[in-house]
Amino acid sequence: MTTAPTALVRVHWHHPEWVALVIAVVAWLGLAAPVATSPAALLRATHHPGIGVLGHAAVMAGAMMAPLVLPQAHDLAVSSLWPRRYRGTMCYLAGYLAVWTLVGAAMMTGLHVLVPRTGALPLVALTGAVAVVVAATEDHRRRLRRCGATRPLALTGWHADRDCADAGVRMAGRCAATTWAMMLAVMAQGGLVVLVAGTAYMVAERRGHLRDAQLARWTLALALVAVTLTALVVRDAGSPVPGLPVDPHLGH
């Protein structure tokens, strides 16, 4: 008499992309950790001592970007030879998240340079406006439709590892070209509420849950939330750029 597989076995069989989900959950716990000691982190960016810009960019990449490629990670895993399913998935995620870590660090550094010159509120408003304009363009919709494109991969040996990592890098490049404006707007505000809302929006956008005509409207709604929250806390001393030191020019 055979027994029914356990829930964990079924996940192992049918959802090998759980690896990406675990990365995202752990990263979100890291982003949410400051809320325990500073509830204001819900509404504005918080400095994370000890991990630096690159470290914080890596955490944000895992939290916000890994959920976007759950379908791609699943497809890559189930199309790989059984013994290589997790190895291929990890190579793919390593390439994908490495690119996004560098992109995120560059964005944070650029925002940190701009804050003393513009102030937090104008910067959040400007990046939000750019995101709305980009979301309304046909070029954005065209890039969105091409974002999940795949190509055949080698099945064995180091060629397979290389192809999986290369697929992740290529996916990150297409993803960055599609979502750069939204990510810049979200990171300019930096509060946990906006980070979560921005991630939910990008997942819905990527999965096709939003019609083309809705993209600009939902982007505008998120931008207004970011501006409103920034206006509420702009008088507080702090940095609007995650992972960077406190900026005395905030609110100027």
PDB file of C-alpha atoms in Angstrom:
ATOM      1  CA  MET A   1       0.000   0.000   0.000  1.00  0.00           C
ATOM      2  CA  THR A   2       1.449   3.314  -1.071  1.00  0.00           C
ATOM      3  CA  THR A   3       1.188   6.400   1.077  1.00  0.00           C
ATOM      4  CA  ALA A   4       0.390   9.879  -0.151  1.00  0.00           C
ATOM      5  CA  PRO A   5       3.400  12.159  -0.381  1.00  0.00           C
ATOM      6  CA  THR A   6       3.770  14.751   2.332  1.00  0.00           C
ATOM      7  CA  ALA A   7       3.281  18.453   1.651  1.00  0.00           C
ATOM      8  CA  LEU A   8       7.066  18.995   1.644  1.00  0.00           C
ATOM      9  CA  VAL A   9       7.573  16.216  -0.877  1.00  0.00           C
ATOM     10  CA  ARG A  10       4.866  17.673  -3.122  1.00  0.00           C
ATOM     11  CA  VAL A  11       6.558  21.066  -2.953  1.00  0.00           C
ATOM     12  CA  HIS A  12       9.885  19.399  -3.807  1.00  0.00           C
ATOM     13  CA  TRP A  13       8.321  17.647  -6.790  1.00  0.00           C
ATOM     14  CA  HIS A  14       6.133  20.372  -8.204  1.00  0.00           C
ATOM     15  CA  HIS A  15       7.479  23.700  -6.922  1.00  0.00           C
ATOM     16  CA  PRO A  16      11.283  23.710  -7.048  1.00  0.00           C
ATOM     17  CA  GLU A  17      11.111  27.505  -7.262  1.00  0.00           C
ATOM     18  CA  TRP A  18      10.560  27.499  -3.479  1.00  0.00           C
ATOM     19  CA  VAL A  19      14.264  28.382  -3.241  1.00  0.00           C
ATOM     20  CA  ALA A  20      13.571  31.841  -4.689  1.00  0.00           C
ATOM     21  CA  LEU A  21      10.610  32.258  -2.356  1.00  0.00           C
ATOM     22  CA  VAL A  22      12.740  31.454   0.696  1.00  0.00           C
ATOM     23  CA  ILE A  23      15.348  34.000  -0.429  1.00  0.00           C
ATOM     24  CA  ALA A  24      12.615  36.629  -0.733  1.00  0.00           C
ATOM     25  CA  VAL A  25      11.102  35.842   2.680  1.00  0.00           C
ATOM     26  CA  VAL A  26      14.474  35.952   4.457  1.00  0.00           C
ATOM     27  CA  ALA A  27      15.339  39.222   2.718  1.00  0.00           C
ATOM     28  CA  TRP A  28      12.005  40.780   3.688  1.00  0.00           C
ATOM     29  CA  LEU A  29      12.608  39.778   7.297  1.00  0.00           C
ATOM     30  CA  GLY A  30      15.935  41.593   7.063  1.00  0.00           C
ATOM     31  CA  LEU A  31      14.282  44.726   5.662  1.00  0.00           C
ATOM     32  CA  ALA A  32      11.563  44.602   8.321  1.00  0.00           C
ATOM     33  CA  ALA A  33      13.950  44.038  11.252  1.00  0.00           C
ATOM     34  CA  PRO A  34      14.477  47.771  11.998  1.00  0.00           C
ATOM     35  CA  VAL A  35      10.725  48.198  12.565  1.00  0.00           C
ATOM     36  CA  ALA A  36      11.085  46.341  15.888  1.00  0.00           C
ATOM     37  CA  THR A  37      13.206  49.153  17.316  1.00  0.00           C
ATOM     38  CA  SER A  38      12.091  52.012  15.068  1.00  0.00           C
ATOM     39  CA  PRO A  39       8.457  51.886  13.875  1.00  0.00           C
ATOM     40  CA  ALA A  40       9.212  54.976  11.765  1.00  0.00           C
ATOM     41  CA  ALA A  41      10.980  52.604   9.348  1.00  0.00           C
ATOM     42  CA  LEU A  42       7.519  51.735   8.051  1.00  0.00           C
ATOM     43  CA  LEU A  43       7.209  55.249   6.610  1.00  0.00           C
ATOM     44  CA  ARG A  44      10.771  56.248   5.754  1.00  0.00           C
ATOM     45  CA  ALA A  45      14.120  54.714   4.902  1.00  0.00           C
ATOM     46  CA  THR A  46      16.290  53.465   7.737  1.00  0.00           C
ATOM     47  CA  HIS A  47      20.047  53.170   7.918  1.00  0.00           C
ATOM     48  CA  HIS A  48      21.204  49.550   8.298  1.00  0.00           C
ATOM     49  CA  PRO A  49      24.572  49.695  10.052  1.00  0.00           C
ATOM     50  CA  GLY A  50      27.203  47.136   9.263  1.00  0.00           C
ATOM     51  CA  ILE A  51      26.107  45.948   5.817  1.00  0.00           C
ATOM     52  CA  GLY A  52      26.874  49.002   3.703  1.00  0.00           C
ATOM     53  CA  VAL A  53      25.323  50.055   0.420  1.00  0.00           C
ATOM     54  CA  LEU A  54      26.201  46.876  -1.477  1.00  0.00           C
ATOM     55  CA  GLY A  55      24.927  44.642   1.314  1.00  0.00           C
ATOM     56  CA  HIS A  56      21.662  46.519   1.601  1.00  0.00           C
ATOM     57  CA  ALA A  57      21.258  46.485  -2.172  1.00  0.00           C
ATOM     58  CA  ALA A  58      21.669  42.687  -2.086  1.00  0.00           C
ATOM     59  CA  VAL A  59      18.965  42.383   0.590  1.00  0.00           C
ATOM     60  CA  MET A  60      16.602  44.607  -1.390  1.00  0.00           C
ATOM     61  CA  ALA A  61      17.292  42.612  -4.559  1.00  0.00           C
ATOM     62  CA  GLY A  62      16.393  39.381  -2.797  1.00  0.00           C
ATOM     63  CA  ALA A  63      13.238  40.841  -1.274  1.00  0.00           C
ATOM     64  CA  MET A  64      11.851  42.778  -4.233  1.00  0.00           C
ATOM     65  CA  MET A  65      13.294  41.085  -7.318  1.00  0.00           C
ATOM     66  CA  ALA A  66      13.238  37.362  -6.461  1.00  0.00           C
ATOM     67  CA  PRO A  67       9.390  37.282  -6.411  1.00  0.00           C
ATOM     68  CA  LEU A  68       9.343  38.595  -9.983  1.00  0.00           C
ATOM     69  CA  VAL A  69      11.066  35.504 -11.387  1.00  0.00           C
ATOM     70  CA  LEU A  70       9.232  32.709  -9.579  1.00  0.00           C
ATOM     71  CA  PRO A  71       7.631  31.496 -12.862  1.00  0.00           C
ATOM     72  CA  GLN A  72      10.971  31.630 -14.688  1.00  0.00           C
ATOM     73  CA  ALA A  73      12.751  29.810 -11.852  1.00  0.00           C
ATOM     74  CA  HIS A  74      10.038  27.129 -11.951  1.00  0.00           C
ATOM     75  CA  ASP A  75      10.292  26.691 -15.717  1.00  0.00           C
ATOM     76  CA  LEU A  76      14.077  26.460 -15.599  1.00  0.00           C
ATOM     77  CA  ALA A  77      14.000  23.896 -12.794  1.00  0.00           C
ATOM     78  CA  VAL A  78      11.418  21.585 -14.358  1.00  0.00           C
ATOM     79  CA  SER A  79      13.153  21.738 -17.748  1.00  0.00           C
ATOM     80  CA  SER A  80      16.484  20.709 -16.189  1.00  0.00           C
ATOM     81  CA  LEU A  81      17.614  17.155 -15.533  1.00  0.00           C
ATOM     82  CA  TRP A  82      16.270  16.018 -12.160  1.00  0.00           C
ATOM     83  CA  PRO A  83      19.653  15.959 -10.330  1.00  0.00           C
ATOM     84  CA  ARG A  84      20.370  19.494 -11.569  1.00  0.00           C
ATOM     85  CA  ARG A  85      17.076  21.193 -10.743  1.00  0.00           C
ATOM     86  CA  TYR A  86      18.233  23.099  -7.680  1.00  0.00           C
ATOM     87  CA  ARG A  87      21.758  23.661  -8.958  1.00  0.00           C
ATOM     88  CA  GLY A  88      20.400  25.252 -12.122  1.00  0.00           C
ATOM     89  CA  THR A  89      17.930  27.363 -10.162  1.00  0.00           C
ATOM     90  CA  MET A  90      20.642  28.644  -7.835  1.00  0.00           C
ATOM     91  CA  CYS A  91      22.922  29.516 -10.767  1.00  0.00           C
ATOM     92  CA  TYR A  92      20.026  31.402 -12.369  1.00  0.00           C
ATOM     93  CA  LEU A  93      19.210  33.305  -9.192  1.00  0.00           C
ATOM     94  CA  ALA A  94      22.886  34.075  -8.558  1.00  0.00           C
ATOM     95  CA  GLY A  95      23.217  35.725 -11.957  1.00  0.00           C
ATOM     96  CA  TYR A  96      19.898  37.536 -11.662  1.00  0.00           C
ATOM     97  CA  LEU A  97      20.401  38.881  -8.144  1.00  0.00           C
ATOM     98  CA  ALA A  98      24.048  39.817  -8.735  1.00  0.00           C
ATOM     99  CA  VAL A  99      23.016  42.182 -11.521  1.00  0.00           C
ATOM    100  CA  TRP A 100      20.203  43.651  -9.455  1.00  0.00           C
ATOM    101  CA  THR A 101      22.534  44.129  -6.492  1.00  0.00           C
ATOM    102  CA  LEU A 102      24.839  46.251  -8.640  1.00  0.00           C
ATOM    103  CA  VAL A 103      21.908  48.167 -10.142  1.00  0.00           C
ATOM    104  CA  GLY A 104      20.423  48.780  -6.690  1.00  0.00           C
ATOM    105  CA  ALA A 105      23.741  49.952  -5.256  1.00  0.00           C
ATOM    106  CA  ALA A 106      24.176  52.373  -8.155  1.00  0.00           C
ATOM    107  CA  MET A 107      20.666  53.737  -7.621  1.00  0.00           C
ATOM    108  CA  MET A 108      21.224  54.192  -3.883  1.00  0.00           C
ATOM    109  CA  THR A 109      24.509  55.981  -4.471  1.00  0.00           C
ATOM    110  CA  GLY A 110      22.947  58.280  -7.062  1.00  0.00           C
ATOM    111  CA  LEU A 111      20.030  59.101  -4.776  1.00  0.00           C
ATOM    112  CA  HIS A 112      22.422  59.818  -1.913  1.00  0.00           C
ATOM    113  CA  VAL A 113      24.275  62.308  -4.104  1.00  0.00           C
ATOM    114  CA  LEU A 114      21.036  64.034  -5.135  1.00  0.00           C
ATOM    115  CA  VAL A 115      19.393  64.338  -1.709  1.00  0.00           C
ATOM    116  CA  PRO A 116      21.493  67.277  -0.428  1.00  0.00           C
ATOM    117  CA  ARG A 117      20.793  69.151  -3.661  1.00  0.00           C
ATOM    118  CA  THR A 118      17.050  68.558  -3.952  1.00  0.00           C
ATOM    119  CA  GLY A 119      15.710  67.541  -0.536  1.00  0.00           C
ATOM    120  CA  ALA A 120      13.737  64.359   0.104  1.00  0.00           C
ATOM    121  CA  LEU A 121      10.252  65.480  -0.918  1.00  0.00           C
ATOM    122  CA  PRO A 122      11.166  66.989  -4.315  1.00  0.00           C
ATOM    123  CA  LEU A 123      13.279  63.923  -5.117  1.00  0.00           C
ATOM    124  CA  VAL A 124      10.454  61.506  -4.280  1.00  0.00           C
ATOM    125  CA  ALA A 125       8.009  63.615  -6.307  1.00  0.00           C
ATOM    126  CA  LEU A 126      10.386  63.779  -9.279  1.00  0.00           C
ATOM    127  CA  THR A 127      11.162  60.056  -9.354  1.00  0.00           C
ATOM    128  CA  GLY A 128       7.453  59.275  -8.950  1.00  0.00           C
ATOM    129  CA  ALA A 129       6.590  61.527 -11.892  1.00  0.00           C
ATOM    130  CA  VAL A 130       9.235  59.835 -14.031  1.00  0.00           C
ATOM    131  CA  ALA A 131       7.799  56.414 -13.126  1.00  0.00           C
ATOM    132  CA  VAL A 132       4.300  57.528 -14.157  1.00  0.00           C
ATOM    133  CA  VAL A 133       5.525  58.866 -17.495  1.00  0.00           C
ATOM    134  CA  VAL A 134       7.485  55.672 -18.206  1.00  0.00           C
ATOM    135  CA  ALA A 135       4.502  53.452 -17.290  1.00  0.00           C
ATOM    136  CA  ALA A 136       2.328  55.316 -19.804  1.00  0.00           C
ATOM    137  CA  THR A 137       4.636  54.669 -22.761  1.00  0.00           C
ATOM    138  CA  GLU A 138       4.228  51.989 -25.392  1.00  0.00           C
ATOM    139  CA  ASP A 139       7.927  51.191 -25.066  1.00  0.00           C
ATOM    140  CA  HIS A 140       7.380  50.162 -21.427  1.00  0.00           C
ATOM    141  CA  ARG A 141       4.518  47.866 -22.379  1.00  0.00           C
ATOM    142  CA  ARG A 142       6.591  46.331 -25.157  1.00  0.00           C
ATOM    143  CA  ARG A 143       9.504  45.693 -22.798  1.00  0.00           C
ATOM    144  CA  LEU A 144       7.109  44.207 -20.250  1.00  0.00           C
ATOM    145  CA  ARG A 145       5.836  41.671 -22.771  1.00  0.00           C
ATOM    146  CA  ARG A 146       9.386  40.646 -23.692  1.00  0.00           C
ATOM    147  CA  CYS A 147      10.664  40.486 -20.120  1.00  0.00           C
ATOM    148  CA  GLY A 148      10.043  36.779 -19.561  1.00  0.00           C
ATOM    149  CA  ALA A 149      11.602  35.552 -22.813  1.00  0.00           C
ATOM    150  CA  THR A 150      13.660  32.355 -22.519  1.00  0.00           C
ATOM    151  CA  ARG A 151      15.962  30.330 -24.734  1.00  0.00           C
ATOM    152  CA  PRO A 152      17.177  26.681 -24.745  1.00  0.00           C
ATOM    153  CA  LEU A 153      19.863  25.825 -22.164  1.00  0.00           C
ATOM    154  CA  ALA A 154      22.527  23.137 -22.034  1.00  0.00           C
ATOM    155  CA  LEU A 155      21.529  20.129 -19.951  1.00  0.00           C
ATOM    156  CA  THR A 156      24.807  18.902 -18.455  1.00  0.00           C
ATOM    157  CA  GLY A 157      28.257  19.987 -17.328  1.00  0.00           C
ATOM    158  CA  TRP A 158      29.636  23.455 -16.774  1.00  0.00           C
ATOM    159  CA  HIS A 159      27.871  24.573 -19.937  1.00  0.00           C
ATOM    160  CA  ALA A 160      24.575  24.086 -18.120  1.00  0.00           C
ATOM    161  CA  ASP A 161      25.774  26.115 -15.117  1.00  0.00           C
ATOM    162  CA  ARG A 162      27.011  28.852 -17.437  1.00  0.00           C
ATOM    163  CA  ASP A 163      23.747  28.918 -19.387  1.00  0.00           C
ATOM    164  CA  CYS A 164      21.642  29.102 -16.215  1.00  0.00           C
ATOM    165  CA  ALA A 165      23.711  31.953 -14.772  1.00  0.00           C
ATOM    166  CA  ASP A 166      23.704  33.710 -18.144  1.00  0.00           C
ATOM    167  CA  ALA A 167      19.920  33.331 -18.327  1.00  0.00           C
ATOM    168  CA  GLY A 168      19.663  35.027 -14.933  1.00  0.00           C
ATOM    169  CA  VAL A 169      21.938  37.869 -16.014  1.00  0.00           C
ATOM    170  CA  ARG A 170      19.973  38.382 -19.227  1.00  0.00           C
ATOM    171  CA  MET A 171      16.685  38.295 -17.339  1.00  0.00           C
ATOM    172  CA  ALA A 172      18.001  40.889 -14.885  1.00  0.00           C
ATOM    173  CA  GLY A 173      19.022  43.125 -17.771  1.00  0.00           C
ATOM    174  CA  ARG A 174      15.561  42.961 -19.346  1.00  0.00           C
ATOM    175  CA  CYS A 175      13.968  43.397 -15.929  1.00  0.00           C
ATOM    176  CA  ALA A 176      16.095  46.461 -15.122  1.00  0.00           C
ATOM    177  CA  ALA A 177      15.234  48.014 -18.488  1.00  0.00           C
ATOM    178  CA  THR A 178      11.540  47.470 -17.706  1.00  0.00           C
ATOM    179  CA  THR A 179      11.312  48.411 -14.023  1.00  0.00           C
ATOM    180  CA  TRP A 180      14.143  50.921 -13.467  1.00  0.00           C
ATOM    181  CA  ALA A 181      11.801  53.894 -13.085  1.00  0.00           C
ATOM    182  CA  MET A 182       9.543  52.153 -10.560  1.00  0.00           C
ATOM    183  CA  MET A 183      12.514  50.880  -8.562  1.00  0.00           C
ATOM    184  CA  LEU A 184      14.087  54.338  -8.496  1.00  0.00           C
ATOM    185  CA  ALA A 185      10.843  55.896  -7.239  1.00  0.00           C
ATOM    186  CA  VAL A 186      10.388  53.226  -4.565  1.00  0.00           C
ATOM    187  CA  MET A 187      13.986  53.439  -3.377  1.00  0.00           C
ATOM    188  CA  ALA A 188      13.874  57.242  -3.268  1.00  0.00           C
ATOM    189  CA  GLN A 189      11.117  56.975  -0.643  1.00  0.00           C
ATOM    190  CA  GLY A 190      12.539  53.881   1.016  1.00  0.00           C
ATOM    191  CA  GLY A 191       9.901  53.192   3.699  1.00  0.00           C
ATOM    192  CA  LEU A 192       8.838  49.583   4.217  1.00  0.00           C
ATOM    193  CA  VAL A 193       5.225  50.358   3.285  1.00  0.00           C
ATOM    194  CA  VAL A 194       6.275  51.742  -0.101  1.00  0.00           C
ATOM    195  CA  LEU A 195       8.761  48.899  -0.682  1.00  0.00           C
ATOM    196  CA  VAL A 196       6.009  46.322  -0.113  1.00  0.00           C
ATOM    197  CA  ALA A 197       3.498  48.220  -2.249  1.00  0.00           C
ATOM    198  CA  GLY A 198       6.035  48.646  -5.038  1.00  0.00           C
ATOM    199  CA  THR A 199       6.886  44.945  -5.018  1.00  0.00           C
ATOM    200  CA  ALA A 200       3.198  43.972  -5.088  1.00  0.00           C
ATOM    201  CA  TYR A 201       2.664  46.322  -8.033  1.00  0.00           C
ATOM    202  CA  MET A 202       5.613  44.926 -10.001  1.00  0.00           C
ATOM    203  CA  VAL A 203       4.503  41.336  -9.386  1.00  0.00           C
ATOM    204  CA  ALA A 204       0.954  42.157 -10.536  1.00  0.00           C
ATOM    205  CA  GLU A 205       2.318  43.998 -13.562  1.00  0.00           C
ATOM    206  CA  ARG A 206       4.646  41.135 -14.491  1.00  0.00           C
ATOM    207  CA  ARG A 207       1.959  38.465 -14.080  1.00  0.00           C
ATOM    208  CA  GLY A 208      -0.437  40.344 -16.363  1.00  0.00           C
ATOM    209  CA  HIS A 209      -2.958  41.161 -13.633  1.00  0.00           C
ATOM    210  CA  LEU A 210      -3.000  44.815 -14.712  1.00  0.00           C
ATOM    211  CA  ARG A 211      -4.226  45.917 -18.115  1.00  0.00           C
ATOM    212  CA  ASP A 212      -2.085  48.283 -20.138  1.00  0.00           C
ATOM    213  CA  ALA A 213      -4.481  51.163 -19.485  1.00  0.00           C
ATOM    214  CA  GLN A 214      -4.155  50.624 -15.724  1.00  0.00           C
ATOM    215  CA  LEU A 215      -0.370  50.764 -15.484  1.00  0.00           C
ATOM    216  CA  ALA A 216      -0.009  54.547 -15.390  1.00  0.00           C
ATOM    217  CA  ARG A 217      -2.947  54.951 -12.986  1.00  0.00           C
ATOM    218  CA  TRP A 218      -1.588  52.437 -10.498  1.00  0.00           C
ATOM    219  CA  THR A 219       1.886  53.925 -10.799  1.00  0.00           C
ATOM    220  CA  LEU A 220       0.416  57.364 -10.095  1.00  0.00           C
ATOM    221  CA  ALA A 221      -1.403  56.004  -7.036  1.00  0.00           C
ATOM    222  CA  LEU A 222       1.820  54.509  -5.678  1.00  0.00           C
ATOM    223  CA  ALA A 223       3.716  57.741  -6.389  1.00  0.00           C
ATOM    224  CA  LEU A 224       1.102  59.751  -4.489  1.00  0.00           C
ATOM    225  CA  VAL A 225       1.395  57.393  -1.520  1.00  0.00           C
ATOM    226  CA  ALA A 226       5.179  57.820  -1.561  1.00  0.00           C
ATOM    227  CA  VAL A 227       4.919  61.617  -1.726  1.00  0.00           C
ATOM    228  CA  THR A 228       2.306  61.712   1.048  1.00  0.00           C
ATOM    229  CA  LEU A 229       4.352  59.540   3.405  1.00  0.00           C
ATOM    230  CA  THR A 230       7.476  61.555   2.684  1.00  0.00           C
ATOM    231  CA  ALA A 231       5.622  64.796   3.397  1.00  0.00           C
ATOM    232  CA  LEU A 232       4.497  63.381   6.743  1.00  0.00           C
ATOM    233  CA  VAL A 233       8.018  62.560   7.903  1.00  0.00           C
ATOM    234  CA  VAL A 234      10.176  65.030   5.986  1.00  0.00           C
ATOM    235  CA  ARG A 235      10.862  67.111   9.092  1.00  0.00           C
ATOM    236  CA  ASP A 236      12.401  64.127  10.876  1.00  0.00           C
ATOM    237  CA  ALA A 237      16.170  63.679  10.649  1.00  0.00           C
ATOM    238  CA  GLY A 238      16.996  60.632   8.499  1.00  0.00           C
ATOM    239  CA  SER A 239      18.028  59.451   5.071  1.00  0.00           C
ATOM    240  CA  PRO A 240      15.576  58.726   2.251  1.00  0.00           C
ATOM    241  CA  VAL A 241      18.078  56.323   0.761  1.00  0.00           C
ATOM    242  CA  PRO A 242      18.114  52.815   2.311  1.00  0.00           C
ATOM    243  CA  GLY A 243      21.402  51.661   3.748  1.00  0.00           C
ATOM    244  CA  LEU A 244      23.086  55.064   3.696  1.00  0.00           C
ATOM    245  CA  PRO A 245      24.069  57.299   6.598  1.00  0.00           C
ATOM    246  CA  VAL A 246      21.736  59.895   8.024  1.00  0.00           C
ATOM    247  CA  ASP A 247      21.654  62.982   5.842  1.00  0.00           C
ATOM    248  CA  PRO A 248      21.432  66.380   7.568  1.00  0.00           C
ATOM    249  CA  HIS A 249      19.922  67.920   4.429  1.00  0.00           C
ATOM    250  CA  LEU A 250      16.713  65.864   4.614  1.00  0.00           C
ATOM    251  CA  GLY A 251      13.754  68.161   4.223  1.00  0.00           C
ATOM    252  CA  HIS A 252      15.754  71.164   2.997  1.00  0.00           C
TER     253      HIS A 252
END
